[in-house]
């Protein structure tokens, strides 16, 4: 009788051991990943890198001509407060850290006499500052023109850039026509 009981108890114990061993192994194999912050991870709102599939179409800026059609030069004039540490905007204004920006619209890149441009900018001297070029440069100077010495992070807001381009275009004796959508 005693021996029978021992057998049953032994069987029960070894079953328990097997279950425990399985449980531990499973714990190692399927290690639960605990989030550092409780809650669900939301999909990133950042647009996928360079035209990645599924990037929301809304992430792309509207063409500059479309934005210029609704741009406000007065708002652009306010926005260039951020540039005044380095640039003057009035006619006959001096060069500071950066060249004077009167008449910059449609001016050739890097063409203010006596200003020490970067080699990168001088290399583009055959191109003019069109609305598109200004828009691209002001969005992210260093990405648009690697090697530029303009130490400015850029204007991230597409509509604000259009305001600035529209304002820059007014700084001329005879403002040029802006591109139409
Ligand atoms: C920290 C100083 C600094 C700030 C701030 C700055 N710039 Fe510049 N900018 C420069 C320098 C330096 C250059 C010359 C870059 C080169 O030679 O590569 C330049 C060049 C330019 C040019 C090209 C001019 C030409 O003659 O080819 C434009 C246009 C321009 N800046 C516009 C702006 C606008 C608009 C802002 C404000 C939104 C701004 N910059 C803010 C320093 C600055």
XYZ file of C-alpha atoms and ligand atoms in Angstrom:
224
model
C 0.000 0.000 0.000
C 2.741 2.422 1.044
C 4.712 1.631 -2.094
C 1.663 2.396 -4.267
C 1.260 5.781 -2.585
C 4.943 6.555 -3.115
C 4.586 5.711 -6.810
C 1.601 8.025 -7.181
C 3.322 10.836 -5.294
C 6.468 10.284 -7.378
C 4.489 10.452 -10.617
C 2.810 13.649 -9.458
C 6.109 15.247 -8.502
C 7.834 14.431 -11.781
C 4.857 15.784 -13.735
C 5.188 18.972 -11.731
C 8.893 19.132 -12.516
C 8.264 18.694 -16.253
C 5.597 21.429 -16.194
C 7.953 23.782 -14.364
C 10.786 23.048 -16.774
C 8.497 23.677 -19.766
C 7.304 26.904 -18.229
C 10.846 28.162 -17.733
C 11.939 27.192 -21.238
C 8.895 28.905 -22.715
C 9.719 31.959 -20.657
C 13.181 32.055 -22.186
C 12.051 31.361 -25.771
C 9.082 33.720 -25.725
C 10.639 36.361 -23.477
C 7.873 38.888 -22.993
C 8.862 42.381 -24.167
C 7.647 44.802 -21.554
C 7.115 48.326 -22.916
C 9.098 50.997 -21.096
C 5.997 53.184 -21.204
C 2.629 51.508 -20.765
C 0.325 51.814 -23.730
C 0.407 51.062 -27.444
C 3.029 52.276 -29.889
C 1.326 54.525 -32.408
C 2.666 54.451 -35.952
C 5.117 57.277 -36.524
C 3.707 60.397 -38.163
C 7.064 61.200 -39.709
C 6.949 60.722 -43.470
C 8.830 57.626 -44.520
C 12.345 58.350 -45.778
C 12.637 59.489 -49.390
C 9.438 58.375 -51.036
C 9.093 55.227 -48.950
C 5.982 53.227 -49.775
C 2.964 54.329 -47.852
C 4.244 57.821 -47.099
C 1.161 59.983 -46.729
C 0.710 62.206 -49.766
C -0.073 65.139 -47.467
C 3.548 65.132 -46.238
C 4.821 66.577 -49.530
C 4.850 70.366 -49.780
C 2.557 71.940 -52.319
C 4.454 73.340 -55.309
C 5.913 76.785 -54.599
C 3.761 78.405 -57.306
C 0.592 77.165 -55.567
C 1.824 78.432 -52.199
C 2.884 81.788 -53.688
C -0.643 82.326 -55.000
C -1.844 82.549 -51.384
C 1.364 83.953 -49.854
C 1.438 87.151 -47.818
C 4.575 89.327 -48.175
C 3.690 91.142 -44.921
C 3.930 87.845 -43.052
C 7.187 87.147 -44.858
C 8.566 90.484 -43.681
C 7.867 89.428 -40.084
C 9.393 85.990 -40.630
C 12.717 87.391 -41.838
C 13.318 88.743 -38.340
C 15.119 85.432 -37.925
C 17.548 86.370 -40.703
C 18.451 89.863 -39.546
C 21.307 88.737 -37.343
C 23.134 88.015 -40.594
C 21.400 89.847 -43.459
C 20.228 93.341 -44.335
C 17.189 93.744 -46.585
C 17.088 97.426 -47.513
C 18.441 98.935 -50.708
C 22.124 99.705 -50.315
C 22.231 97.619 -47.134
C 25.581 96.330 -45.972
C 26.824 92.778 -46.035
C 26.991 91.305 -42.557
C 27.655 87.652 -41.751
C 25.656 87.028 -44.921
C 25.321 89.102 -48.119
C 22.694 91.866 -48.388
C 19.403 90.507 -49.695
C 17.953 93.505 -51.508
C 17.196 92.419 -55.050
C 18.066 88.800 -54.255
C 15.096 87.448 -56.196
C 16.345 86.430 -59.655
C 19.862 87.555 -58.753
C 22.585 85.079 -59.597
C 23.667 82.934 -56.685
C 26.752 84.135 -54.844
C 27.007 87.319 -56.908
C 27.247 90.153 -54.368
C 30.608 91.778 -55.059
C 32.965 91.818 -52.127
C 31.140 89.154 -50.117
C 33.152 86.065 -49.229
C 30.899 83.231 -50.344
C 31.573 79.569 -49.716
C 33.089 77.526 -52.541
C 29.779 75.648 -52.667
C 27.829 78.846 -53.350
C 30.392 80.156 -55.849
C 30.035 76.872 -57.687
C 26.378 77.722 -58.361
C 27.049 81.229 -59.633
C 25.539 80.457 -63.029
C 22.118 79.754 -61.461
C 19.628 82.416 -60.401
C 17.621 82.641 -57.176
C 14.266 81.606 -58.568
C 11.266 81.046 -56.309
C 11.941 77.322 -56.436
C 15.628 77.692 -55.585
C 14.913 80.045 -52.693
C 12.222 77.707 -51.397
C 14.602 74.753 -51.465
C 17.517 76.646 -49.914
C 15.459 78.209 -47.129
C 13.851 74.899 -46.214
C 17.197 73.420 -45.245
C 20.266 75.368 -46.420
C 22.810 72.651 -45.625
C 20.795 69.883 -47.270
C 20.117 72.006 -50.357
C 23.680 73.220 -50.714
C 26.166 71.047 -48.816
C 29.140 73.183 -47.851
C 27.204 76.432 -47.517
C 28.361 78.687 -44.710
C 24.824 79.860 -43.955
C 24.472 78.547 -40.407
C 20.688 78.517 -40.300
C 18.536 75.448 -39.669
C 15.892 76.464 -42.179
C 12.242 77.430 -42.274
C 10.293 74.211 -41.830
C 6.870 75.632 -42.628
C 6.171 75.498 -46.346
C 3.629 78.335 -46.300
C 5.973 80.543 -44.301
C 8.713 79.988 -46.883
C 6.319 81.118 -49.584
C 5.569 84.261 -47.545
C 9.326 84.925 -47.298
C 9.891 84.352 -51.033
C 6.987 86.705 -51.825
C 8.506 89.290 -49.497
C 12.015 88.921 -50.964
C 10.496 89.514 -54.395
C 9.160 92.899 -53.256
C 12.734 94.020 -52.451
C 13.483 95.320 -55.903
C 13.062 98.485 -57.916
C 10.962 96.418 -60.323
C 9.734 93.168 -58.749
C 9.720 90.210 -61.124
C 6.561 88.255 -61.860
C 6.241 85.263 -59.530
C 5.554 81.827 -61.035
C 1.858 81.058 -61.420
C 0.316 77.692 -60.587
C 23.733 82.773 -39.001
C 23.732 83.712 -40.100
C 22.634 83.583 -41.133
C 21.275 83.524 -40.923
C 20.510 83.502 -39.611
C 20.672 83.513 -42.241
N 21.631 83.555 -43.198
Fe 21.330 83.581 -45.208
N 23.338 83.514 -45.526
C 24.295 83.505 -44.536
C 25.590 83.304 -45.155
C 26.929 83.217 -44.419
C 25.373 83.205 -46.542
C 26.401 82.915 -47.609
C 26.371 81.390 -47.778
C 27.443 80.783 -48.648
O 28.288 81.512 -49.215
O 27.440 79.540 -48.756
C 23.939 83.346 -46.748
C 23.316 83.323 -47.986
C 21.970 83.530 -48.193
C 21.344 83.628 -49.495
C 22.056 83.586 -50.833
C 22.430 85.007 -51.197
C 23.274 85.177 -52.412
O 23.731 86.305 -52.634
O 23.503 84.217 -53.161
C 20.011 83.826 -49.271
C 18.933 83.998 -50.331
C 19.818 83.847 -47.851
N 21.013 83.673 -47.211
C 18.598 84.061 -47.230
C 18.390 83.983 -45.855
C 17.095 84.116 -45.233
C 15.792 84.455 -45.955
C 17.289 83.910 -43.893
C 16.237 83.870 -42.797
C 15.133 83.003 -43.015
C 18.707 83.704 -43.687
N 19.341 83.745 -44.887
C 19.314 83.472 -42.458
C 24.095 83.642 -43.180
C 22.843 83.588 -42.574
